[in-house]
PDB file of C-alpha atoms in Angstrom:
ATOM      1  CA  MET A  27     124.213-132.739 145.653  1.00  0.00           C
ATOM      2  CA  ASN A  28     122.698-136.565 144.698  1.00  0.00           C
ATOM      3  CA  GLN A  29     119.145-137.388 143.916  1.00  0.00           C
ATOM      4  CA  LEU A  30     116.989-140.244 143.506  1.00  0.00           C
ATOM      5  CA  ARG A  31     114.274-139.902 141.564  1.00  0.00           C
ATOM      6  CA  ILE A  32     111.000-142.052 141.888  1.00  0.00           C
ATOM      7  CA  VAL A  33     108.091-142.181 139.610  1.00  0.00           C
ATOM      8  CA  ALA A  34     104.846-144.095 139.991  1.00  0.00           C
ATOM      9  CA  ASP A  35     102.146-144.631 137.079  1.00  0.00           C
ATOM     10  CA  CYS A  36      99.358-145.687 138.877  1.00  0.00           C
ATOM     11  CA  SER A  37      95.715-146.482 137.950  1.00  0.00           C
ATOM     12  CA  SER A  38      94.069-143.543 139.291  1.00  0.00           C
ATOM     13  CA  MET A  39      95.276-140.621 141.695  1.00  0.00           C
ATOM     14  CA  LEU A  40      96.333-142.029 144.954  1.00  0.00           C
ATOM     15  CA  ILE A  41      94.036-140.178 147.656  1.00  0.00           C
ATOM     16  CA  SER A  42      96.443-137.717 149.787  1.00  0.00           C
ATOM     17  CA  THR A  43      96.773-139.585 153.099  1.00  0.00           C
ATOM     18  CA  GLN A  44      98.408-142.677 150.258  1.00  0.00           C
ATOM     19  CA  PHE A  45     100.722-140.218 148.488  1.00  0.00           C
ATOM     20  CA  PHE A  46     101.803-138.838 151.908  1.00  0.00           C
ATOM     21  CA  ARG A  47     102.262-142.257 152.988  1.00  0.00           C
ATOM     22  CA  PHE A  48     104.329-143.158 150.345  1.00  0.00           C
ATOM     23  CA  CYS A  49     106.636-140.065 150.313  1.00  0.00           C
ATOM     24  CA  LYS A  50     106.941-141.322 154.047  1.00  0.00           C
ATOM     25  CA  ALA A  51     108.044-144.372 153.438  1.00  0.00           C
ATOM     26  CA  VAL A  52     110.576-143.357 150.881  1.00  0.00           C
ATOM     27  CA  GLU A  53     112.279-141.200 153.826  1.00  0.00           C
ATOM     28  CA  HIS A  54     111.926-143.884 156.413  1.00  0.00           C
ATOM     29  CA  PHE A  55     113.552-146.690 154.796  1.00  0.00           C
ATOM     30  CA  TYR A  56     116.701-143.693 153.551  1.00  0.00           C
ATOM     31  CA  TYR A  57     117.421-143.573 157.215  1.00  0.00           C
ATOM     32  CA  ALA A  58     116.657-146.946 157.826  1.00  0.00           C
ATOM     33  CA  LEU A  59     119.328-147.899 155.129  1.00  0.00           C
ATOM     34  CA  LEU A  60     121.406-145.311 156.554  1.00  0.00           C
ATOM     35  CA  PHE A  61     121.008-146.340 160.015  1.00  0.00           C
ATOM     36  CA  SER A  62     122.111-149.714 159.407  1.00  0.00           C
ATOM     37  CA  SER A  63     125.368-148.625 157.667  1.00  0.00           C
ATOM     38  CA  GLU A  64     128.857-149.288 158.638  1.00  0.00           C
ATOM     39  CA  ASP A  65     128.690-145.284 158.543  1.00  0.00           C
ATOM     40  CA  TYR A  66     126.810-145.236 161.729  1.00  0.00           C
ATOM     41  CA  ALA A  67     127.558-148.254 163.651  1.00  0.00           C
ATOM     42  CA  ALA A  68     129.107-146.963 166.383  1.00  0.00           C
ATOM     43  CA  SER A  69     126.647-144.532 167.366  1.00  0.00           C
ATOM     44  CA  ALA A  70     123.415-147.266 165.762  1.00  0.00           C
ATOM     45  CA  ALA A  71     122.258-147.165 169.088  1.00  0.00           C
ATOM     46  CA  ASP A  72     121.814-143.681 169.885  1.00  0.00           C
ATOM     47  CA  ALA A  73     120.112-143.268 166.076  1.00  0.00           C
ATOM     48  CA  TRP A  74     117.523-145.660 166.605  1.00  0.00           C
ATOM     49  CA  HIS A  75     116.770-145.054 170.067  1.00  0.00           C
ATOM     50  CA  SER A  76     116.066-141.449 169.668  1.00  0.00           C
ATOM     51  CA  TRP A  77     114.278-141.908 165.922  1.00  0.00           C
ATOM     52  CA  ALA A  78     111.915-143.923 167.663  1.00  0.00           C
ATOM     53  CA  ALA A  79     111.657-141.687 170.292  1.00  0.00           C
ATOM     54  CA  GLN A  80     110.960-139.159 167.532  1.00  0.00           C
ATOM     55  CA  GLY A  81     108.278-141.020 166.292  1.00  0.00           C
ATOM     56  CA  PHE A  82     107.396-142.191 162.233  1.00  0.00           C
ATOM     57  CA  HIS A  83     103.775-140.784 162.202  1.00  0.00           C
ATOM     58  CA  LEU A  84     103.401-138.821 158.763  1.00  0.00           C
ATOM     59  CA  ALA A  85     103.281-135.363 160.674  1.00  0.00           C
ATOM     60  CA  VAL A  86     106.871-135.612 161.602  1.00  0.00           C
ATOM     61  CA  ARG A  87     109.070-133.467 159.943  1.00  0.00           C
ATOM     62  CA  GLU A  88     112.138-133.260 161.775  1.00  0.00           C
ATOM     63  CA  PHE A  89     114.952-135.824 160.777  1.00  0.00           C
ATOM     64  CA  PRO A  90     116.189-138.002 162.922  1.00  0.00           C
ATOM     65  CA  PRO A  91     117.566-136.197 165.610  1.00  0.00           C
ATOM     66  CA  ALA A  92     120.854-138.589 164.783  1.00  0.00           C
ATOM     67  CA  ALA A  93     121.561-137.326 161.228  1.00  0.00           C
ATOM     68  CA  ARG A  94     124.706-136.365 160.191  1.00  0.00           C
ATOM     69  CA  PRO A  95     124.026-132.825 158.326  1.00  0.00           C
ATOM     70  CA  GLY A  96     125.094-133.543 155.208  1.00  0.00           C
ATOM     71  CA  ASP A  97     123.032-137.365 155.209  1.00  0.00           C
ATOM     72  CA  ARG A  98     120.204-135.830 156.103  1.00  0.00           C
ATOM     73  CA  LEU A  99     117.479-136.123 153.261  1.00  0.00           C
ATOM     74  CA  THR A 100     115.357-133.706 151.178  1.00  0.00           C
ATOM     75  CA  LEU A 101     112.076-134.769 149.286  1.00  0.00           C
ATOM     76  CA  ASP A 102     110.008-132.724 146.704  1.00  0.00           C
ATOM     77  CA  SER A 103     106.896-134.770 145.651  1.00  0.00           C
ATOM     78  CA  ARG A 104     104.558-133.745 142.582  1.00  0.00           C
ATOM     79  CA  PRO A 105     101.193-135.968 143.190  1.00  0.00           C
ATOM     80  CA  GLY A 106      99.048-137.098 140.024  1.00  0.00           C
ATOM     81  CA  ARG A 107      97.983-140.298 138.321  1.00  0.00           C
ATOM     82  CA  THR A 108     102.010-140.550 137.297  1.00  0.00           C
ATOM     83  CA  PHE A 109     103.904-138.810 140.131  1.00  0.00           C
ATOM     84  CA  GLU A 110     107.601-138.322 141.115  1.00  0.00           C
ATOM     85  CA  VAL A 111     109.277-138.502 144.724  1.00  0.00           C
ATOM     86  CA  THR A 112     112.590-136.224 144.344  1.00  0.00           C
ATOM     87  CA  ALA A 113     114.756-137.779 147.015  1.00  0.00           C
ATOM     88  CA  SER A 114     118.245-135.673 147.894  1.00  0.00           C
ATOM     89  CA  SER A 115     121.399-135.622 149.884  1.00  0.00           C
ATOM     90  CA  ASN A 116     124.663-135.389 150.185  1.00  0.00           C
ATOM     91  CA  ASN A 117     125.040-138.910 151.007  1.00  0.00           C
ATOM     92  CA  ARG A 118     125.310-141.003 147.393  1.00  0.00           C
ATOM     93  CA  GLY A 119     125.974-144.271 148.678  1.00  0.00           C
ATOM     94  CA  ALA A 120     122.418-144.055 150.969  1.00  0.00           C
ATOM     95  CA  LEU A 121     120.688-143.011 147.818  1.00  0.00           C
ATOM     96  CA  THR A 122     122.370-145.636 145.812  1.00  0.00           C
ATOM     97  CA  ARG A 123     121.164-148.711 148.142  1.00  0.00           C
ATOM     98  CA  LEU A 124     117.291-147.016 148.485  1.00  0.00           C
ATOM     99  CA  CYS A 125     117.184-146.855 144.547  1.00  0.00           C
ATOM    100  CA  GLU A 126     118.054-150.617 144.818  1.00  0.00           C
ATOM    101  CA  LEU A 127     115.542-151.445 147.363  1.00  0.00           C
ATOM    102  CA  VAL A 128     112.873-149.577 145.417  1.00  0.00           C
ATOM    103  CA  GLN A 129     113.556-151.695 142.295  1.00  0.00           C
ATOM    104  CA  GLU A 130     113.540-154.627 144.156  1.00  0.00           C
ATOM    105  CA  VAL A 131     110.015-153.895 145.781  1.00  0.00           C
ATOM    106  CA  GLU A 132     108.845-152.980 142.229  1.00  0.00           C
ATOM    107  CA  HIS A 133     110.024-156.652 140.999  1.00  0.00           C
ATOM    108  CA  ALA A 134     108.747-157.750 144.015  1.00  0.00           C
ATOM    109  CA  ARG A 135     105.373-155.414 143.396  1.00  0.00           C
ATOM    110  CA  ALA A 136     104.854-157.486 140.428  1.00  0.00           C
ATOM    111  CA  ALA A 137     104.883-160.738 141.450  1.00  0.00           C
ATOM    112  CA  LEU A 138     102.384-160.279 144.138  1.00  0.00           C
ATOM    113  CA  PRO A 139      99.518-162.661 144.733  1.00  0.00           C
ATOM    114  CA  SER A 140      96.057-161.260 144.808  1.00  0.00           C
ATOM    115  CA  GLY A 141      94.478-161.105 148.369  1.00  0.00           C
ATOM    116  CA  GLY A 142      94.390-158.080 150.986  1.00  0.00           C
ATOM    117  CA  GLU A 143      97.388-156.034 152.317  1.00  0.00           C
ATOM    118  CA  GLU A 144      98.054-158.776 155.323  1.00  0.00           C
ATOM    119  CA  VAL A 145      99.074-161.104 152.165  1.00  0.00           C
ATOM    120  CA  ARG A 146     100.643-158.768 150.174  1.00  0.00           C
ATOM    121  CA  LEU A 147     102.670-157.543 153.299  1.00  0.00           C
ATOM    122  CA  GLN A 148     103.851-160.677 154.417  1.00  0.00           C
ATOM    123  CA  ALA A 149     105.022-161.972 150.507  1.00  0.00           C
ATOM    124  CA  LEU A 150     107.150-158.808 150.477  1.00  0.00           C
ATOM    125  CA  LEU A 151     108.706-159.611 153.936  1.00  0.00           C
ATOM    126  CA  ASP A 152     109.280-163.281 152.479  1.00  0.00           C
ATOM    127  CA  ASN A 153     110.707-161.959 149.763  1.00  0.00           C
ATOM    128  CA  PRO A 154     114.652-162.668 149.604  1.00  0.00           C
ATOM    129  CA  ALA A 155     115.700-159.668 147.766  1.00  0.00           C
ATOM    130  CA  ILE A 156     114.217-157.276 150.089  1.00  0.00           C
ATOM    131  CA  GLU A 157     114.808-159.318 153.409  1.00  0.00           C
ATOM    132  CA  SER A 158     118.462-159.100 152.035  1.00  0.00           C
ATOM    133  CA  ARG A 159     118.478-155.133 150.945  1.00  0.00           C
ATOM    134  CA  LEU A 160     116.427-153.670 153.664  1.00  0.00           C
ATOM    135  CA  LEU A 161     115.372-156.425 156.797  1.00  0.00           C
ATOM    136  CA  ARG A 162     118.049-158.071 157.496  1.00  0.00           C
ATOM    137  CA  PRO A 163     120.803-154.923 157.194  1.00  0.00           C
ATOM    138  CA  VAL A 164     118.141-153.512 159.645  1.00  0.00           C
ATOM    139  CA  ARG A 165     117.408-156.355 161.881  1.00  0.00           C
ATOM    140  CA  GLU A 166     121.435-156.770 162.146  1.00  0.00           C
ATOM    141  CA  SER A 167     121.756-153.421 163.165  1.00  0.00           C
ATOM    142  CA  LEU A 168     118.835-153.369 165.897  1.00  0.00           C
ATOM    143  CA  THR A 169     120.559-156.866 167.352  1.00  0.00           C
ATOM    144  CA  ARG A 170     123.648-155.222 167.525  1.00  0.00           C
ATOM    145  CA  SER A 171     122.673-151.720 169.052  1.00  0.00           C
ATOM    146  CA  ALA A 172     120.551-153.859 171.515  1.00  0.00           C
ATOM    147  CA  VAL A 173     117.607-151.742 170.646  1.00  0.00           C
ATOM    148  CA  ALA A 174     114.315-153.866 171.556  1.00  0.00           C
ATOM    149  CA  GLY A 175     110.991-153.534 173.085  1.00  0.00           C
ATOM    150  CA  GLU A 176     108.928-150.912 171.983  1.00  0.00           C
ATOM    151  CA  ALA A 177     111.884-149.084 170.305  1.00  0.00           C
ATOM    152  CA  GLY A 178     112.452-152.097 167.944  1.00  0.00           C
ATOM    153  CA  GLN A 179     108.489-153.075 167.630  1.00  0.00           C
ATOM    154  CA  ALA A 180     108.015-149.068 166.075  1.00  0.00           C
ATOM    155  CA  VAL A 181     111.125-149.454 163.557  1.00  0.00           C
ATOM    156  CA  ARG A 182     109.549-152.870 162.179  1.00  0.00           C
ATOM    157  CA  SER A 183     105.895-151.482 162.447  1.00  0.00           C
ATOM    158  CA  MET A 184     107.517-148.786 159.900  1.00  0.00           C
ATOM    159  CA  ILE A 185     109.004-150.794 157.733  1.00  0.00           C
ATOM    160  CA  SER A 186     105.615-152.860 157.065  1.00  0.00           C
ATOM    161  CA  ARG A 187     103.722-149.732 157.255  1.00  0.00           C
ATOM    162  CA  GLY A 188     106.436-148.415 154.465  1.00  0.00           C
ATOM    163  CA  LEU A 189     106.489-151.359 152.115  1.00  0.00           C
ATOM    164  CA  SER A 190     102.244-151.622 152.097  1.00  0.00           C
ATOM    165  CA  ALA A 191     102.808-147.775 150.766  1.00  0.00           C
ATOM    166  CA  LEU A 192     105.357-148.337 147.907  1.00  0.00           C
ATOM    167  CA  THR A 193     102.844-151.341 147.001  1.00  0.00           C
ATOM    168  CA  ASN A 194      99.928-149.974 146.944  1.00  0.00           C
ATOM    169  CA  TRP A 195      96.893-151.578 145.178  1.00  0.00           C
ATOM    170  CA  GLN A 196      96.525-149.200 142.826  1.00  0.00           C
ATOM    171  CA  ILE A 197     100.599-148.115 141.608  1.00  0.00           C
ATOM    172  CA  LYS A 198     100.808-149.948 138.702  1.00  0.00           C
ATOM    173  CA  SER A 199     104.642-149.317 138.278  1.00  0.00           C
ATOM    174  CA  LEU A 200     107.951-147.830 139.787  1.00  0.00           C
ATOM    175  CA  ARG A 201     110.323-146.402 138.186  1.00  0.00           C
ATOM    176  CA  ALA A 202     114.161-145.122 139.744  1.00  0.00           C
ATOM    177  CA  ALA A 203     117.007-143.657 139.402  1.00  0.00           C
ATOM    178  CA  VAL A 204     119.964-142.255 141.129  1.00  0.00           C
ATOM    179  CA  GLU A 205     120.993-138.945 139.295  1.00  0.00           C
TER     180      GLU A 205
END
């Protein structure tokens, strides 16, 4: 099984909700990258709609319904001031894309403007590397799959929440590597 190890150094330990949001962002971005890949092009509409119907709440513990057994992700996490999240899957390509995205988020995080969460989020959404690695592939997959309206908005909101979680103001650095 392939593993992506993410280590976050923080100024202080994240409260449990922030920590869970970080972990959920890792999971959500994995599946967003997976469902926007060529491997799911033929079944993307069903994948996106069934996942949106399931919901993106922190309490959801089930795999997205359309995720193939070999593509399912498991997470292991260790909280602390310096915390680790290990994402495991048989799909090395999706884990590698997720690793590259986390590295780009870290690069962007270091240059985020001071200000509130909305200012920081907008800077991330405007970042060309995040656009090319996450936002464009997801947007193109949603468009090709005719996923619009409430389901499309739910996916976009999930991405915004995830980007905010990965760039929480207490996080001082992120390191990610596929092992």
